[in-house]
mmCIF file of C-alpha atoms in Angstrom:
data_model
loop_
_atom_site.group_PDB
_atom_site.id
_atom_site.type_symbol
_atom_site.label_atom_id
_atom_site.label_comp_id
_atom_site.label_asym_id
_atom_site.label_seq_id
_atom_site.Cartn_x
_atom_site.Cartn_y
_atom_site.Cartn_z
ATOM 1 C CA SER A 1 253.624 22.249 -73.346
ATOM 2 C CA GLU A 2 251.829 22.300 -76.874
ATOM 3 C CA THR A 3 249.597 19.865 -77.797
ATOM 4 C CA GLY A 4 248.608 21.120 -81.176
ATOM 5 C CA GLY A 5 245.463 21.668 -82.816
ATOM 6 C CA THR A 6 242.862 24.764 -82.699
ATOM 7 C CA GLU A 7 239.561 23.258 -82.500
ATOM 8 C CA PRO A 8 237.528 24.056 -79.536
ATOM 9 C CA ALA A 9 237.973 21.708 -76.323
ATOM 10 C CA PRO A 10 235.457 18.822 -76.154
ATOM 11 C CA SER A 11 233.697 17.577 -73.248
ATOM 12 C CA ARG A 12 236.443 16.744 -70.719
ATOM 13 C CA ALA A 13 234.668 13.166 -70.504
ATOM 14 C CA GLY A 14 236.246 12.210 -73.771
ATOM 15 C CA LEU A 15 240.152 13.171 -72.981
ATOM 16 C CA ILE A 16 242.735 10.511 -73.065
ATOM 17 C CA GLU A 17 246.350 11.690 -72.533
ATOM 18 C CA VAL A 18 249.800 10.001 -73.120
ATOM 19 C CA PRO A 19 252.465 11.540 -71.461
ATOM 20 C CA VAL A 20 255.940 11.463 -73.330
ATOM 21 C CA LEU A 21 259.368 12.314 -72.141
ATOM 22 C CA SER A 22 262.159 13.028 -74.509
ATOM 23 C CA ASP A 23 265.689 13.718 -74.577
ATOM 24 C CA ALA A 24 268.032 15.544 -76.790
ATOM 25 C CA SER A 25 268.971 12.755 -79.034
ATOM 26 C CA GLY A 26 265.092 12.791 -80.452
ATOM 27 C CA ARG A 27 264.396 9.434 -78.171
ATOM 28 C CA SER A 28 261.243 9.469 -76.494
ATOM 29 C CA TRP A 29 259.288 7.447 -73.923
ATOM 30 C CA LEU A 30 255.654 6.927 -74.516
ATOM 31 C CA LEU A 31 254.358 6.442 -71.139
ATOM 32 C CA PRO A 32 250.902 4.709 -70.029
ATOM 33 C CA ALA A 33 247.823 6.664 -71.470
ATOM 34 C CA CYS A 34 245.321 7.768 -68.711
ATOM 35 C CA ARG A 35 242.001 9.006 -69.036
ATOM 36 C CA LEU A 36 239.673 11.692 -67.088
ATOM 37 C CA VAL A 37 236.519 10.662 -65.324
ATOM 38 C CA PRO A 38 234.873 13.919 -64.389
ATOM 39 C CA GLY A 39 233.432 13.804 -61.031
ATOM 40 C CA GLY A 40 231.357 17.201 -60.591
ATOM 41 C CA ALA A 41 232.198 19.988 -58.534
ATOM 42 C CA ASP A 42 233.843 17.974 -55.620
ATOM 43 C CA GLY A 43 236.654 16.525 -57.671
ATOM 44 C CA ASP A 44 237.497 14.151 -60.624
ATOM 45 C CA LEU A 45 239.070 10.654 -61.354
ATOM 46 C CA LEU A 46 242.013 9.968 -63.296
ATOM 47 C CA GLU A 47 242.817 6.534 -64.403
ATOM 48 C CA SER A 48 244.678 4.126 -66.503
ATOM 49 C CA ALA A 49 243.521 4.171 -69.912
ATOM 50 C CA ASP A 50 242.728 0.638 -71.437
ATOM 51 C CA VAL A 51 241.997 2.113 -75.290
ATOM 52 C CA GLY A 52 242.384 -1.060 -77.230
ATOM 53 C CA ALA A 53 245.052 -2.331 -79.574
ATOM 54 C CA ALA A 54 243.761 -0.313 -82.748
ATOM 55 C CA LEU A 55 243.214 2.738 -80.962
ATOM 56 C CA SER A 56 246.626 2.441 -79.017
ATOM 57 C CA ASP A 57 248.610 2.222 -81.979
ATOM 58 C CA SER A 58 247.046 5.483 -83.782
ATOM 59 C CA LEU A 59 247.363 7.218 -80.601
ATOM 60 C CA LEU A 60 251.266 6.208 -79.923
ATOM 61 C CA ASP A 61 251.932 6.863 -83.443
ATOM 62 C CA ALA A 62 250.653 10.448 -83.206
ATOM 63 C CA ALA A 63 252.019 11.271 -79.823
ATOM 64 C CA ARG A 64 255.231 9.864 -81.084
ATOM 65 C CA LEU A 65 255.292 12.656 -83.980
ATOM 66 C CA MET A 66 254.093 15.168 -81.770
ATOM 67 C CA ALA A 67 257.241 14.641 -79.403
ATOM 68 C CA ARG A 68 259.438 14.991 -82.107
ATOM 69 C CA ARG A 69 258.078 18.194 -83.015
ATOM 70 C CA LEU A 70 258.194 19.500 -79.626
ATOM 71 C CA GLY A 71 261.792 18.601 -78.747
ATOM 72 C CA PRO A 72 263.345 17.664 -75.398
ATOM 73 C CA GLY A 73 261.210 17.832 -72.175
ATOM 74 C CA ARG A 74 257.910 16.511 -70.445
ATOM 75 C CA HIS A 75 254.960 16.844 -72.755
ATOM 76 C CA ASP A 76 251.205 16.216 -71.865
ATOM 77 C CA VAL A 77 249.561 14.780 -75.400
ATOM 78 C CA THR A 78 245.896 14.661 -75.221
ATOM 79 C CA PHE A 79 243.341 13.396 -77.352
ATOM 80 C CA ALA A 80 239.333 13.760 -77.458
ATOM 81 C CA ILE A 81 237.897 10.383 -78.550
ATOM 82 C CA SER A 82 234.595 10.078 -79.716
ATOM 83 C CA ALA A 83 232.624 7.475 -81.319
ATOM 84 C CA GLY A 84 232.866 7.115 -84.882
ATOM 85 C CA SER A 85 235.957 9.363 -85.591
ATOM 86 C CA GLN A 86 239.562 9.324 -85.193
ATOM 87 C CA PRO A 87 241.267 10.743 -82.332
ATOM 88 C CA ARG A 88 242.372 14.388 -82.500
ATOM 89 C CA LEU A 89 245.099 16.267 -80.478
ATOM 90 C CA VAL A 90 243.549 19.188 -78.265
ATOM 91 C CA PRO A 91 244.903 21.954 -76.523
ATOM 92 C CA ASP A 92 244.830 20.472 -72.834
ATOM 93 C CA SER A 93 246.485 18.588 -70.042
ATOM 94 C CA LEU A 94 245.124 15.918 -67.786
ATOM 95 C CA ASP A 95 248.687 15.954 -65.954
ATOM 96 C CA GLY A 96 249.085 12.191 -65.780
ATOM 97 C CA TRP A 97 252.546 11.978 -64.565
ATOM 98 C CA ALA A 98 251.762 10.599 -61.174
ATOM 99 C CA LEU A 99 249.999 7.919 -62.626
ATOM 100 C CA ALA A 100 252.669 6.854 -65.183
ATOM 101 C CA GLU A 101 255.350 7.078 -62.281
ATOM 102 C CA GLU A 102 253.219 4.458 -60.001
ATOM 103 C CA LEU A 103 252.862 2.172 -63.515
ATOM 104 C CA VAL A 104 256.380 2.160 -64.548
ATOM 105 C CA GLY A 105 258.143 2.686 -61.088
ATOM 106 C CA VAL A 106 260.231 5.735 -62.279
ATOM 107 C CA ASP A 107 260.260 9.237 -60.906
ATOM 108 C CA LEU A 108 259.585 10.825 -63.833
ATOM 109 C CA ALA A 109 259.577 14.551 -62.133
ATOM 110 C CA SER A 110 263.216 15.226 -60.804
ATOM 111 C CA GLY A 111 265.394 13.975 -63.468
ATOM 112 C CA PRO A 112 267.927 11.573 -64.643
ATOM 113 C CA GLY A 113 269.586 9.575 -61.666
ATOM 114 C CA THR A 114 267.063 10.635 -59.195
ATOM 115 C CA PRO A 115 265.943 7.873 -56.773
ATOM 116 C CA SER A 116 262.311 6.782 -57.466
ATOM 117 C CA ARG A 117 259.674 7.973 -55.385
ATOM 118 C CA THR A 118 257.553 4.748 -55.809
ATOM 119 C CA ASP A 119 258.362 1.481 -54.179
ATOM 120 C CA ARG A 120 259.706 -0.157 -57.399
ATOM 121 C CA GLY A 121 262.830 1.761 -56.832
ATOM 122 C CA GLN A 122 264.050 2.521 -60.134
ATOM 123 C CA ALA A 123 265.701 5.840 -61.589
ATOM 124 C CA LEU A 124 265.300 7.822 -64.783
ATOM 125 C CA PRO A 125 268.249 7.383 -66.947
ATOM 126 C CA ALA A 126 270.469 9.719 -67.819
ATOM 127 C CA ALA A 127 269.497 9.493 -71.277
ATOM 128 C CA LEU A 128 266.759 7.527 -72.777
ATOM 129 C CA SER A 129 268.635 6.310 -75.912
ATOM 130 C CA SER A 130 269.732 3.298 -74.696
ATOM 131 C CA VAL A 131 266.583 2.124 -72.887
ATOM 132 C CA GLN A 132 262.918 1.447 -73.280
ATOM 133 C CA PRO A 133 260.418 2.355 -70.409
ATOM 134 C CA PRO A 134 260.005 -0.309 -68.093
ATOM 135 C CA PRO A 135 256.512 -2.120 -68.606
ATOM 136 C CA ALA A 136 253.694 -0.677 -66.907
ATOM 137 C CA SER A 137 252.650 -2.881 -63.930
ATOM 138 C CA GLY A 138 249.042 -3.305 -62.560
ATOM 139 C CA HIS A 139 246.308 -0.267 -62.716
ATOM 140 C CA ALA A 140 246.211 3.299 -61.196
ATOM 141 C CA VAL A 141 243.833 5.686 -60.389
ATOM 142 C CA GLU A 142 244.078 9.229 -59.067
ATOM 143 C CA ALA A 143 241.499 11.349 -57.118
ATOM 144 C CA ARG A 144 241.282 14.927 -57.213
ATOM 145 C CA LEU A 145 239.439 16.572 -54.459
ATOM 146 C CA ARG A 146 238.030 20.139 -54.393
ATOM 147 C CA ALA A 147 235.934 21.981 -51.628
ATOM 148 C CA ALA A 148 232.691 22.052 -53.603
ATOM 149 C CA SER A 149 230.838 25.673 -53.848
ATOM 150 C CA ALA A 150 233.857 27.260 -51.315
ATOM 151 C CA SER A 151 233.999 30.901 -51.371
ATOM 152 C CA ALA A 152 237.220 32.656 -53.179
ATOM 153 C CA ASN A 153 238.489 33.136 -49.717
ATOM 154 C CA ALA A 154 238.152 29.881 -48.137
ATOM 155 C CA ARG A 155 240.702 28.630 -45.876
ATOM 156 C CA LEU A 156 241.792 24.950 -45.122
ATOM 157 C CA LEU A 157 241.361 24.479 -41.429
ATOM 158 C CA HIS A 158 242.345 20.987 -40.857
ATOM 159 C CA ARG A 159 243.750 18.125 -42.848
ATOM 160 C CA ARG A 160 244.026 14.239 -41.953
ATOM 161 C CA LEU A 161 245.960 12.870 -45.034
ATOM 162 C CA PRO A 162 244.946 9.140 -46.676
ATOM 163 C CA GLN A 163 247.161 6.394 -45.929
ATOM 164 C CA GLY A 164 247.170 2.894 -46.741
ATOM 165 C CA PRO A 165 249.015 0.266 -49.018
ATOM 166 C CA GLY A 166 249.940 1.404 -52.652
ATOM 167 C CA VAL A 167 248.709 5.093 -51.711
ATOM 168 C CA ARG A 168 250.749 8.232 -52.522
ATOM 169 C CA VAL A 169 249.683 11.711 -51.712
ATOM 170 C CA VAL A 170 250.882 13.742 -54.852
ATOM 171 C CA GLN A 171 249.527 16.938 -53.741
ATOM 172 C CA ALA A 172 247.906 18.448 -50.467
ATOM 173 C CA ALA A 173 246.962 21.875 -49.621
ATOM 174 C CA GLU A 174 248.450 23.391 -46.767
ATOM 175 C CA VAL A 175 246.459 23.877 -43.198
ATOM 176 C CA GLY A 176 245.856 27.912 -43.061
ATOM 177 C CA SER A 177 246.226 28.434 -47.043
ATOM 178 C CA VAL A 178 243.549 29.946 -48.884
ATOM 179 C CA VAL A 179 241.850 27.247 -51.078
ATOM 180 C CA GLY A 180 238.920 28.683 -52.507
ATOM 181 C CA ASP A 181 237.276 25.918 -55.103
ATOM 182 C CA GLY A 182 240.773 24.807 -56.193
ATOM 183 C CA VAL A 183 242.333 21.285 -55.960
ATOM 184 C CA LEU A 184 242.485 20.550 -52.056
ATOM 185 C CA LEU A 185 244.334 16.804 -52.390
ATOM 186 C CA ARG A 186 245.608 14.685 -55.293
ATOM 187 C CA VAL A 187 246.107 10.899 -54.162
ATOM 188 C CA VAL A 188 247.147 7.892 -56.218
ATOM 189 C CA ALA A 189 246.599 4.182 -55.589
ATOM 190 C CA HIS A 190 248.191 1.614 -57.314
ATOM 191 C CA GLY A 191 246.946 -2.084 -57.495
ATOM 192 C CA MET A 192 247.437 -5.122 -59.416
ATOM 193 C CA ASP A 193 244.080 -4.869 -61.167
ATOM 194 C CA ARG A 194 241.544 -1.890 -61.278
ATOM 195 C CA PRO A 195 239.171 -3.167 -58.472
ATOM 196 C CA THR A 196 242.431 -3.309 -56.592
ATOM 197 C CA ALA A 197 243.179 0.108 -57.273
ATOM 198 C CA LEU A 198 239.894 1.458 -56.657
ATOM 199 C CA ALA A 199 239.419 -0.377 -53.425
ATOM 200 C CA ARG A 200 242.675 0.899 -52.025
ATOM 201 C CA LEU A 201 241.651 4.649 -53.090
ATOM 202 C CA GLN A 202 238.066 4.249 -51.612
ATOM 203 C CA ARG A 203 239.645 3.325 -48.453
ATOM 204 C CA ALA A 204 242.656 5.923 -48.242
ATOM 205 C CA LEU A 205 239.420 8.783 -49.026
ATOM 206 C CA ALA A 206 237.657 7.031 -46.151
ATOM 207 C CA SER A 207 240.750 7.806 -43.659
ATOM 208 C CA CYS A 208 241.241 11.116 -44.805
ATOM 209 C CA ALA A 209 239.732 14.779 -43.593
ATOM 210 C CA MET A 210 239.739 18.207 -45.104
ATOM 211 C CA ILE A 211 238.109 20.850 -43.375
ATOM 212 C CA VAL A 212 237.464 24.136 -45.477
ATOM 213 C CA GLU A 213 235.629 27.157 -44.101
#
């Protein structure tokens, strides 16, 4: 989806995204923000973003204006954040919807009335005009793993997916598929606070295996 702006993309370490869900009436849900923590060739980390009150107001106002411009649908409104300057919109996407789902407990992918995939058990309403998004609960982190230095024809030979409380696999390559150096696994961990979420993610990743050749 469009995010506006024509300036070159900044370092991905300075990106914060506000997922926005809009309906045909012009109402929007501004969902919990996320930030990217680049991890190098073997993967990245996405996590809930605590941007502070003043900066948060600025981001949400800009995201709300962009949602009105873009109309109904799901929009990834992404900002470049740098010290001493105002946030600016950039044409990039962090795809933070899985994190937002965990934080608000609503299935944001499948449409109105669909049962939630999360353990909080709510469904997306038929229209957004009569409700506000559920309050965010706790902290969420998402690991995105890649096969560092894999060849373009590399295949996934074996996988053992992560498990554990508060853990959900968002995406996983199929055994036998050509994966190259693309994303092998996306897994989200949710907890009451950041240390809990990170500990759950660490345990989940320690229990999984992805073998590429």
